[in-house]
Amino acid sequence: MGCCNKLCGLKAGIGAGIAVAILGIILIPVGNNIIRETVTKESVIEPGTTAWDNWVSADTPVYRQFWLFDVQNPQDVVENGSKPKLVEKGPYTYKTRYLPKENITANPENHTISFLLPAGAIFEPSLSVGSEEDSVTSLNLAVAGGYKLFPPWVLEAAIKLNNVSLFQRRTVREILWGYKDPILKGTLGLFFPYNGTYDGPYSVFTGKNDISKVSIIDSWQGEKKVSFWNNTYCDMINGTEPCLIKALFFNVFRSVSAEYERSLNLKGIEVYRFKLPPLTLASPAVNPDNQCFCTDSVVSKNCTLAGVLDISSSRGQPVYISLPHFLHGSPYLVEDVEGLGPSEEHHVTFLDVEPTTGFSLRFAKRLQVNMMYGPSKIITVLKKVKDYTVLPIVWLNEVSHLSCTYSCQALLRILFINFCLLWHISKVFPEYITSRFCTSHSKADIFFLSHIF
């Protein structure tokens, strides 16, 4: 009997092991399907989902930090053609994106939703180095703008009539949000108008019938493409509403991509970091896809200039967008002025994305606004200038970092079923947990990332 009992026990153990293995094999795809279905359901932009709550109005604060460049030797530049010496002043911080989307209209026939984005900025003294009344010496916006817009003799007459020069002394508030300009006889500012304005309407896909299309822009202002670049490829809108690169305030519609850099731990949550690659603003010689963004062969030195996007066609002024301190730009951009120090750590744009849901838990969008001036035989304040100079005026960082409380609440809501399911599975087949959470990243693992960019 003893032997029989041992033999029976052995057979029973083998049978139970096989049953557990079979059950585990069955539960793996079932678990994956349930997890995927849960995340898919909560990622759709419709009332009642996790995505909807954060889409209508971001619960976590978003700030825009500005660093202005103070020109130390304006007279020397004008009288002797010297290099501008710059000193960075900042940050001057504003709370933004605190207003919910407006005119939200569902379009069930094509699974899109339309809305307007209201603009607002509130100064945050506690997060700034000074007040909005701090003064800086910066490029005269009207003179720099008039350099390409007006005949030289007209601009020369306007400069003398109003007793202005290539540079001007203004407050932070004036440079950013507007001042009465003596030449143009109207309000002029880098980001004027802003408060009280609207962007859109946008129409984006909800993901109801195809989760891979969630947040992808269907149209902007009723159009499927923009008309700034006069090129089919460059005019395409290949982006999603949360990450559309519009230079934060400027009409800089162009598609960009982000590349995976590394995996990070954010308050106990694994995130994947994506950043803009150097090819984004590379010269057409390095990245042929950028050829249609080259609109001025003189300033761009026959389209060999890297690191700068000329948006004059959309702004009507010689405005150029770059990464801060001309990161990834042509060396002479930095060499033409003094006081710049591009840094990958401080000046690159990145997003930290939770890989299961595809939600951005932290991001920093960093851009620099520049204007251009050059030599002239007629305009007195430009007679000593030796070559075209793309001069930095301000760089800005739009940043959001979810608090631990909000991060945990948002993730727990969408992952609660996942953890319950995995707890039960772990009791039967513990190896599943290891295989689920310890695999290396890949495009397949990032199932819901396609709609982020």
Short mmCIF file of C-alpha atoms in Angstrom, two decimals:
data_model
loop_
_atom_site.label_atom_id
_atom_site.label_comp_id
_atom_site.label_asym_id
_atom_site.label_seq_id
_atom_site.Cartn_x
_atom_site.Cartn_y
_atom_site.Cartn_z
CA MET A 1 0.00 0.00 0.00
CA GLY A 2 2.82 2.39 0.82
CA CYS A 3 4.35 1.93 -2.59
CA CYS A 4 1.00 2.32 -4.22
CA ASN A 5 0.37 5.49 -2.27
CA LYS A 6 3.73 6.92 -3.40
CA LEU A 7 3.04 5.95 -7.00
CA CYS A 8 -0.44 7.41 -6.88
CA GLY A 9 0.91 10.56 -5.27
CA LEU A 10 3.57 10.87 -7.97
CA LYS A 11 0.99 10.44 -10.71
CA ALA A 12 -1.31 12.92 -9.04
CA GLY A 13 1.54 15.42 -8.71
CA ILE A 14 2.48 15.04 -12.38
CA GLY A 15 -1.16 15.42 -13.37
CA ALA A 16 -1.58 18.52 -11.25
CA GLY A 17 1.61 20.00 -12.66
CA ILE A 18 0.46 19.42 -16.21
CA ALA A 19 -2.93 20.94 -15.37
CA VAL A 20 -1.29 24.01 -13.83
CA ALA A 21 1.00 24.41 -16.83
CA ILE A 22 -1.92 24.14 -19.25
CA LEU A 23 -3.92 26.58 -17.15
CA GLY A 24 -0.99 28.99 -17.11
CA ILE A 25 -0.56 28.76 -20.87
CA ILE A 26 -4.25 29.47 -21.31
CA LEU A 27 -4.18 32.39 -18.86
CA ILE A 28 -1.24 34.17 -20.50
CA PRO A 29 -3.10 35.15 -23.70
CA VAL A 30 -6.30 35.67 -21.72
CA GLY A 31 -4.47 38.01 -19.35
CA ASN A 32 -2.87 39.89 -22.22
CA ASN A 33 -6.23 40.28 -23.94
CA ILE A 34 -7.95 41.57 -20.81
CA ILE A 35 -5.14 44.01 -20.12
CA ARG A 36 -5.15 45.25 -23.70
CA GLU A 37 -8.93 45.56 -23.78
CA THR A 38 -8.95 47.50 -20.51
CA VAL A 39 -6.28 49.93 -21.63
CA THR A 40 -7.94 50.33 -25.03
CA LYS A 41 -11.30 51.11 -23.46
CA GLU A 42 -9.85 53.69 -21.05
CA SER A 43 -7.77 55.36 -23.79
CA VAL A 44 -10.75 56.30 -25.97
CA ILE A 45 -11.65 59.99 -25.88
CA GLU A 46 -15.24 59.82 -24.69
CA PRO A 47 -17.04 60.69 -21.43
CA GLY A 48 -16.40 58.24 -18.62
CA THR A 49 -12.89 57.14 -19.60
CA THR A 50 -9.59 57.98 -17.96
CA ALA A 51 -8.43 59.63 -21.18
CA TRP A 52 -11.47 61.92 -21.28
CA ASP A 53 -10.94 63.42 -17.84
CA ASN A 54 -7.38 64.49 -18.60
CA TRP A 55 -8.12 65.43 -22.22
CA VAL A 56 -10.82 68.02 -21.46
CA SER A 57 -8.69 69.82 -18.89
CA ALA A 58 -5.30 68.76 -17.57
CA ASP A 59 -5.49 68.21 -13.80
CA THR A 60 -1.76 68.62 -13.34
CA PRO A 61 -0.22 72.11 -13.71
CA VAL A 62 1.65 73.01 -16.88
CA TYR A 63 4.20 75.82 -16.74
CA ARG A 64 6.04 77.81 -19.38
CA GLN A 65 9.41 79.12 -18.33
CA PHE A 66 11.08 81.91 -20.30
CA TRP A 67 14.76 82.81 -20.41
CA LEU A 68 15.41 86.12 -22.17
CA PHE A 69 18.75 87.06 -23.71
CA ASP A 70 20.07 90.43 -22.50
CA VAL A 71 22.42 92.09 -25.01
CA GLN A 72 25.37 93.59 -23.11
CA ASN A 73 27.02 95.58 -25.92
CA PRO A 74 24.29 97.04 -28.17
CA GLN A 75 26.22 100.20 -29.05
CA ASP A 76 29.36 98.23 -29.92
CA VAL A 77 27.36 96.00 -32.29
CA VAL A 78 25.86 98.98 -34.13
CA GLU A 79 28.98 101.18 -34.26
CA ASN A 80 31.68 98.54 -34.78
CA GLY A 81 29.89 95.44 -36.05
CA SER A 82 30.99 93.47 -32.97
CA LYS A 83 29.53 90.15 -31.91
CA PRO A 84 26.53 90.51 -29.60
CA LYS A 85 27.37 89.52 -26.03
CA LEU A 86 24.43 87.77 -24.42
CA VAL A 87 23.51 87.08 -20.81
CA GLU A 88 20.62 84.74 -20.09
CA LYS A 89 18.00 86.00 -17.61
CA GLY A 90 15.33 83.69 -16.24
CA PRO A 91 13.28 81.76 -15.68
CA TYR A 92 10.16 83.91 -15.78
CA THR A 93 7.40 81.39 -15.23
CA TYR A 94 3.74 81.34 -16.25
CA LYS A 95 1.01 78.84 -15.52
CA THR A 96 -0.73 77.74 -18.72
CA ARG A 97 -3.20 75.15 -19.96
CA TYR A 98 -5.46 75.75 -16.97
CA LEU A 99 -8.49 76.45 -19.17
CA PRO A 100 -10.57 73.49 -20.39
CA LYS A 101 -11.23 72.92 -24.08
CA GLU A 102 -14.30 74.68 -25.42
CA ASN A 103 -16.95 74.01 -28.06
CA ILE A 104 -16.39 70.27 -27.70
CA THR A 105 -18.47 68.54 -30.36
CA ALA A 106 -18.55 64.80 -31.06
CA ASN A 107 -18.70 63.66 -34.68
CA PRO A 108 -19.81 60.01 -34.45
CA GLU A 109 -20.03 59.58 -38.21
CA ASN A 110 -16.22 59.59 -38.55
CA HIS A 111 -15.27 58.98 -34.89
CA THR A 112 -13.74 62.42 -34.36
CA ILE A 113 -14.23 65.17 -31.82
CA SER A 114 -13.86 68.91 -32.46
CA PHE A 115 -12.85 71.64 -30.02
CA LEU A 116 -11.22 75.02 -29.46
CA LEU A 117 -8.10 75.55 -27.34
CA PRO A 118 -8.35 78.70 -25.19
CA ALA A 119 -5.08 80.46 -24.38
CA GLY A 120 -4.13 81.90 -21.01
CA ALA A 121 -0.96 82.63 -19.05
CA ILE A 122 -0.71 83.62 -15.37
CA PHE A 123 2.61 84.91 -14.02
CA GLU A 124 4.03 82.86 -11.12
CA PRO A 125 6.38 85.11 -9.07
CA SER A 126 7.42 82.29 -6.71
CA LEU A 127 8.77 80.28 -9.65
CA SER A 128 10.55 83.22 -11.29
CA VAL A 129 13.87 85.00 -10.76
CA GLY A 130 12.25 88.43 -10.79
CA SER A 131 9.16 90.36 -11.79
CA GLU A 132 7.64 90.98 -15.20
CA GLU A 133 8.91 94.55 -14.89
CA ASP A 134 12.57 93.47 -15.08
CA SER A 135 14.23 95.11 -18.08
CA VAL A 136 16.39 93.55 -20.79
CA THR A 137 18.12 94.88 -23.86
CA SER A 138 16.88 92.95 -26.86
CA LEU A 139 16.58 93.19 -30.62
CA ASN A 140 14.14 95.86 -31.78
CA LEU A 141 11.32 93.70 -33.15
CA ALA A 142 10.07 96.34 -35.58
CA VAL A 143 13.53 97.03 -37.00
CA ALA A 144 14.35 93.33 -37.37
CA GLY A 145 10.95 92.64 -38.87
CA GLY A 146 11.14 95.62 -41.21
CA TYR A 147 14.53 94.46 -42.49
CA LYS A 148 12.84 91.85 -44.69
CA LEU A 149 9.41 93.47 -45.04
CA PHE A 150 10.16 97.07 -46.06
CA PRO A 151 12.38 98.71 -48.69
CA PRO A 152 15.64 99.83 -47.01
CA TRP A 153 14.97 103.54 -47.47
CA VAL A 154 11.53 103.24 -45.87
CA LEU A 155 12.95 101.48 -42.79
CA GLU A 156 15.81 104.00 -42.57
CA ALA A 157 13.37 106.89 -42.57
CA ALA A 158 11.18 105.22 -39.90
CA ILE A 159 14.20 104.58 -37.67
CA LYS A 160 15.34 108.22 -37.84
CA LEU A 161 11.83 109.63 -37.48
CA ASN A 162 11.18 107.68 -34.30
CA ASN A 163 14.73 107.91 -32.93
CA VAL A 164 15.12 104.16 -32.42
CA SER A 165 17.98 101.75 -33.04
CA LEU A 166 18.70 98.07 -33.74
CA PHE A 167 18.26 97.28 -30.03
CA GLN A 168 15.79 98.46 -27.41
CA ARG A 169 15.33 98.34 -23.65
CA ARG A 170 12.00 96.74 -22.67
CA THR A 171 10.43 94.91 -19.73
CA VAL A 172 9.89 91.16 -19.73
CA ARG A 173 6.14 91.75 -19.93
CA GLU A 174 6.50 94.03 -22.96
CA ILE A 175 8.77 91.72 -24.95
CA LEU A 176 6.62 88.67 -24.32
CA TRP A 177 3.08 90.04 -24.37
CA GLY A 178 3.23 93.32 -26.24
CA TYR A 179 3.93 97.08 -26.22
CA LYS A 180 3.00 100.08 -28.32
CA ASP A 181 5.62 100.23 -31.04
CA PRO A 182 6.53 103.71 -32.34
CA ILE A 183 7.36 102.50 -35.87
CA LEU A 184 4.34 100.29 -36.51
CA LYS A 185 1.99 102.47 -34.43
CA GLY A 186 0.42 99.36 -32.95
CA THR A 187 0.96 96.64 -30.37
CA LEU A 188 3.95 94.40 -30.99
CA GLY A 189 5.24 91.48 -28.90
CA LEU A 190 6.74 88.05 -29.40
CA PHE A 191 3.53 86.31 -28.35
CA PHE A 192 0.94 89.01 -28.89
CA PRO A 193 -1.97 88.38 -28.92
CA TYR A 194 -2.28 85.47 -26.49
CA ASN A 195 -4.50 85.80 -23.41
CA GLY A 196 -8.14 85.63 -24.41
CA THR A 197 -7.44 84.08 -27.82
CA TYR A 198 -8.31 80.65 -29.21
CA ASP A 199 -6.50 78.13 -31.36
CA GLY A 200 -8.42 75.90 -33.72
CA PRO A 201 -10.90 74.51 -34.21
CA TYR A 202 -9.18 71.13 -34.13
CA SER A 203 -10.74 67.82 -35.05
CA VAL A 204 -9.06 64.68 -33.70
CA PHE A 205 -9.89 61.00 -33.79
CA THR A 206 -11.38 59.55 -30.60
CA GLY A 207 -9.97 56.05 -31.11
CA LYS A 208 -13.46 54.55 -30.73
CA ASN A 209 -13.21 52.39 -33.84
CA ASP A 210 -9.40 52.26 -34.09
CA ILE A 211 -7.34 52.88 -30.94
CA SER A 212 -4.17 53.41 -32.99
CA LYS A 213 -5.71 56.67 -34.29
CA VAL A 214 -6.65 58.19 -30.93
CA SER A 215 -5.73 61.91 -30.71
CA ILE A 216 -4.43 61.98 -34.30
CA ILE A 217 -5.43 65.25 -35.94
CA ASP A 218 -8.02 64.93 -38.67
CA SER A 219 -8.17 68.65 -39.49
CA TRP A 220 -7.17 72.09 -38.22
CA GLN A 221 -9.40 75.06 -38.97
CA GLY A 222 -11.30 72.78 -41.30
CA GLU A 223 -8.26 71.89 -43.39
CA LYS A 224 -6.48 68.54 -43.74
CA LYS A 225 -3.13 70.24 -44.32
CA VAL A 226 -1.41 73.58 -43.77
CA SER A 227 -0.33 75.94 -46.52
CA PHE A 228 2.86 77.47 -45.17
CA TRP A 229 5.47 75.47 -47.06
CA ASN A 230 4.03 75.13 -50.58
CA ASN A 231 4.99 71.47 -50.56
CA THR A 232 2.78 68.41 -50.22
CA TYR A 233 5.13 66.64 -47.83
CA CYS A 234 5.93 69.60 -45.56
CA ASP A 235 2.31 70.76 -45.47
CA MET A 236 1.05 67.44 -44.14
CA ILE A 237 -0.39 67.32 -40.61
CA ASN A 238 1.15 64.13 -39.23
CA GLY A 239 0.71 64.64 -35.54
CA THR A 240 -1.42 64.31 -32.46
CA GLU A 241 -3.10 67.10 -30.59
CA PRO A 242 -1.10 66.82 -27.34
CA CYS A 243 2.28 66.93 -29.09
CA LEU A 244 1.67 69.09 -32.13
CA ILE A 245 4.77 71.22 -32.47
CA LYS A 246 3.34 74.67 -32.86
CA ALA A 247 6.34 76.32 -31.24
CA LEU A 248 4.11 76.76 -28.20
CA PHE A 249 2.75 80.05 -29.51
CA PHE A 250 3.95 80.47 -33.08
CA ASN A 251 2.35 78.96 -36.17
CA VAL A 252 5.09 76.42 -36.72
CA PHE A 253 3.14 73.58 -38.21
CA ARG A 254 5.45 70.78 -39.20
CA SER A 255 5.55 67.10 -38.38
CA VAL A 256 8.27 65.79 -36.13
CA SER A 257 9.13 62.41 -34.68
CA ALA A 258 10.60 61.36 -31.36
CA GLU A 259 12.97 58.49 -30.77
CA TYR A 260 13.37 56.16 -27.79
CA GLU A 261 16.35 56.98 -25.58
CA ARG A 262 16.12 54.94 -22.38
CA SER A 263 13.94 53.56 -19.61
CA LEU A 264 13.57 55.56 -16.38
CA ASN A 265 11.97 55.23 -12.97
CA LEU A 266 9.50 58.06 -12.25
CA LYS A 267 8.21 57.92 -8.68
CA GLY A 268 8.23 54.14 -8.79
CA ILE A 269 6.69 53.92 -12.26
CA GLU A 270 8.71 52.71 -15.24
CA VAL A 271 8.59 55.18 -18.13
CA TYR A 272 10.18 55.28 -21.56
CA ARG A 273 11.94 58.52 -22.49
CA PHE A 274 11.54 59.79 -26.03
CA LYS A 275 13.31 62.87 -27.36
CA LEU A 276 13.63 64.87 -30.55
CA PRO A 277 16.55 63.50 -32.58
CA PRO A 278 19.22 65.78 -34.10
CA LEU A 279 17.84 65.01 -37.57
CA THR A 280 14.68 67.01 -36.76
CA LEU A 281 16.34 70.33 -37.66
CA ALA A 282 19.27 68.98 -39.66
CA SER A 283 20.20 70.64 -42.93
CA PRO A 284 18.73 69.16 -46.13
CA ALA A 285 22.21 67.89 -46.99
CA VAL A 286 21.99 65.59 -43.95
CA ASN A 287 18.23 65.06 -43.88
CA PRO A 288 16.72 65.42 -47.39
CA ASP A 289 13.20 65.44 -45.88
CA ASN A 290 13.92 68.97 -44.63
CA GLN A 291 14.52 70.37 -48.12
CA CYS A 292 11.02 71.81 -48.38
CA PHE A 293 11.52 73.72 -45.10
CA CYS A 294 14.40 75.67 -46.64
CA THR A 295 12.77 78.85 -47.96
CA ASP A 296 15.66 81.35 -48.09
CA SER A 297 18.85 80.22 -49.80
CA VAL A 298 20.75 83.37 -48.77
CA VAL A 299 20.19 83.22 -45.02
CA SER A 300 20.47 79.41 -45.00
CA LYS A 301 23.70 79.53 -47.03
CA ASN A 302 22.24 77.46 -49.87
CA CYS A 303 20.24 75.28 -47.46
CA THR A 304 23.30 74.11 -45.51
CA LEU A 305 22.15 75.75 -42.27
CA ALA A 306 21.27 73.24 -39.53
CA GLY A 307 19.35 73.73 -36.31
CA VAL A 308 17.00 76.51 -37.41
CA LEU A 309 13.50 76.51 -38.90
CA ASP A 310 12.56 79.61 -40.89
CA ILE A 311 8.88 80.38 -40.18
CA SER A 312 8.79 83.74 -41.96
CA SER A 313 6.17 82.39 -44.36
CA SER A 314 3.71 81.78 -41.52
CA ARG A 315 4.56 84.80 -39.36
CA GLY A 316 5.20 87.47 -41.97
CA GLN A 317 8.37 88.40 -40.06
CA PRO A 318 11.96 87.04 -40.11
CA VAL A 319 11.38 84.67 -37.20
CA TYR A 320 13.43 81.51 -36.76
CA ILE A 321 12.75 78.63 -34.39
CA SER A 322 15.53 76.46 -32.95
CA LEU A 323 16.33 74.40 -29.90
CA PRO A 324 17.69 76.48 -26.99
CA HIS A 325 21.22 77.80 -27.45
CA PHE A 326 21.14 76.38 -31.02
CA LEU A 327 21.47 72.80 -29.79
CA HIS A 328 22.17 70.52 -32.80
CA GLY A 329 22.67 73.62 -34.95
CA SER A 330 25.47 74.69 -37.28
CA PRO A 331 28.54 75.72 -35.24
CA TYR A 332 28.63 79.25 -36.64
CA LEU A 333 25.21 80.00 -35.09
CA VAL A 334 26.84 79.74 -31.66
CA GLU A 335 30.08 81.36 -32.81
CA ASP A 336 28.33 84.47 -34.21
CA VAL A 337 27.38 85.53 -30.68
CA GLU A 338 28.95 85.28 -27.24
CA GLY A 339 27.34 83.71 -24.18
CA LEU A 340 25.73 80.53 -25.53
CA GLY A 341 26.38 76.99 -24.31
CA PRO A 342 24.14 74.31 -25.85
CA SER A 343 23.50 71.37 -23.53
CA GLU A 344 21.72 68.11 -24.27
CA GLU A 345 20.66 67.86 -20.62
CA HIS A 346 19.12 71.32 -20.34
CA HIS A 347 17.97 72.11 -23.87
CA VAL A 348 16.55 68.97 -25.50
CA THR A 349 12.81 68.25 -25.81
CA PHE A 350 11.62 64.99 -24.25
CA LEU A 351 8.57 63.01 -23.15
CA ASP A 352 8.42 60.31 -20.47
CA VAL A 353 5.71 57.81 -21.41
CA GLU A 354 4.19 55.01 -19.33
CA PRO A 355 4.55 52.04 -21.71
CA THR A 356 1.37 50.11 -20.87
CA THR A 357 -1.08 53.00 -21.30
CA GLY A 358 0.92 55.30 -23.56
CA PHE A 359 0.18 58.26 -21.24
CA SER A 360 2.79 61.05 -20.98
CA LEU A 361 3.63 61.41 -17.28
CA ARG A 362 6.34 64.06 -17.69
CA PHE A 363 7.50 66.24 -20.54
CA ALA A 364 9.65 69.25 -21.36
CA LYS A 365 9.07 71.07 -24.66
CA ARG A 366 11.99 73.40 -25.26
CA LEU A 367 12.26 75.89 -28.10
CA GLN A 368 14.06 79.14 -28.85
CA VAL A 369 12.72 82.17 -30.71
CA ASN A 370 15.23 84.04 -32.84
CA MET A 371 15.11 86.93 -35.29
CA MET A 372 17.52 87.83 -38.04
CA TYR A 373 19.28 91.02 -39.08
CA GLY A 374 21.97 91.59 -41.70
CA PRO A 375 24.15 94.11 -43.50
CA SER A 376 22.80 97.14 -45.36
CA LYS A 377 24.34 100.02 -47.30
CA ILE A 378 21.33 102.24 -46.63
CA ILE A 379 20.11 101.52 -43.10
CA THR A 380 22.51 103.36 -40.77
CA VAL A 381 22.21 101.00 -37.78
CA LEU A 382 23.15 98.06 -40.05
CA LYS A 383 26.01 99.54 -42.05
CA LYS A 384 28.67 98.01 -39.79
CA VAL A 385 27.04 94.58 -39.66
CA LYS A 386 29.26 92.10 -41.48
CA ASP A 387 26.92 89.16 -42.15
CA TYR A 388 23.45 87.79 -41.48
CA THR A 389 23.02 87.07 -37.78
CA VAL A 390 20.30 84.88 -36.27
CA LEU A 391 20.01 86.42 -32.82
CA PRO A 392 18.36 84.59 -29.89
CA ILE A 393 15.66 86.61 -28.14
CA VAL A 394 14.10 84.10 -25.74
CA TRP A 395 14.00 80.38 -25.12
CA LEU A 396 11.16 78.65 -23.38
CA ASN A 397 10.43 75.41 -21.64
CA GLU A 398 6.89 74.06 -21.34
CA VAL A 399 7.08 71.56 -18.53
CA SER A 400 4.77 69.29 -16.58
CA HIS A 401 5.69 66.74 -13.96
CA LEU A 402 2.81 64.79 -12.45
CA SER A 403 2.72 64.59 -8.67
CA CYS A 404 3.02 61.21 -7.03
CA THR A 405 -0.60 61.36 -5.89
CA TYR A 406 -1.96 62.15 -9.33
CA SER A 407 0.32 59.69 -11.08
CA CYS A 408 -0.71 56.86 -8.81
CA GLN A 409 -4.40 57.68 -9.03
CA ALA A 410 -4.38 57.87 -12.80
CA LEU A 411 -2.47 54.65 -13.23
CA LEU A 412 -4.26 52.69 -10.55
CA ARG A 413 -7.61 53.52 -12.10
CA ILE A 414 -6.66 52.10 -15.45
CA LEU A 415 -4.44 49.27 -14.18
CA PHE A 416 -6.56 48.06 -11.27
CA ILE A 417 -8.03 45.18 -13.25
CA ASN A 418 -4.54 44.33 -14.53
CA PHE A 419 -3.10 43.94 -11.05
CA CYS A 420 -6.07 41.94 -9.79
CA LEU A 421 -5.79 39.63 -12.77
CA LEU A 422 -2.05 39.29 -12.43
CA TRP A 423 -2.34 38.51 -8.71
CA HIS A 424 -4.60 35.56 -9.51
CA ILE A 425 -2.39 34.41 -12.37
CA SER A 426 0.71 34.61 -10.16
CA LYS A 427 -0.80 32.10 -7.79
CA VAL A 428 -1.12 29.59 -10.62
CA PHE A 429 1.76 30.52 -12.89
CA PRO A 430 4.28 32.88 -11.22
CA GLU A 431 6.57 32.91 -14.26
CA TYR A 432 3.93 35.03 -16.04
CA ILE A 433 4.71 38.02 -13.84
CA THR A 434 8.37 37.85 -14.74
CA SER A 435 7.66 37.58 -18.45
CA ARG A 436 5.13 40.42 -18.34
CA PHE A 437 7.18 43.05 -16.53
CA CYS A 438 10.81 42.14 -17.08
CA THR A 439 11.07 42.01 -20.86
CA SER A 440 13.10 44.57 -22.75
CA HIS A 441 11.26 47.32 -24.63
CA SER A 442 10.40 47.11 -28.29
CA LYS A 443 7.95 48.68 -30.69
CA ALA A 444 5.57 45.80 -30.08
CA ASP A 445 5.71 46.39 -26.32
CA ILE A 446 4.77 50.01 -26.80
CA PHE A 447 1.35 49.12 -28.12
CA PHE A 448 -0.35 52.43 -27.41
CA LEU A 449 2.55 54.75 -28.11
CA SER A 450 1.71 55.23 -31.77
CA HIS A 451 -0.85 57.92 -30.95
CA ILE A 452 1.49 59.94 -28.76
CA PHE A 453 3.53 61.37 -31.62
#
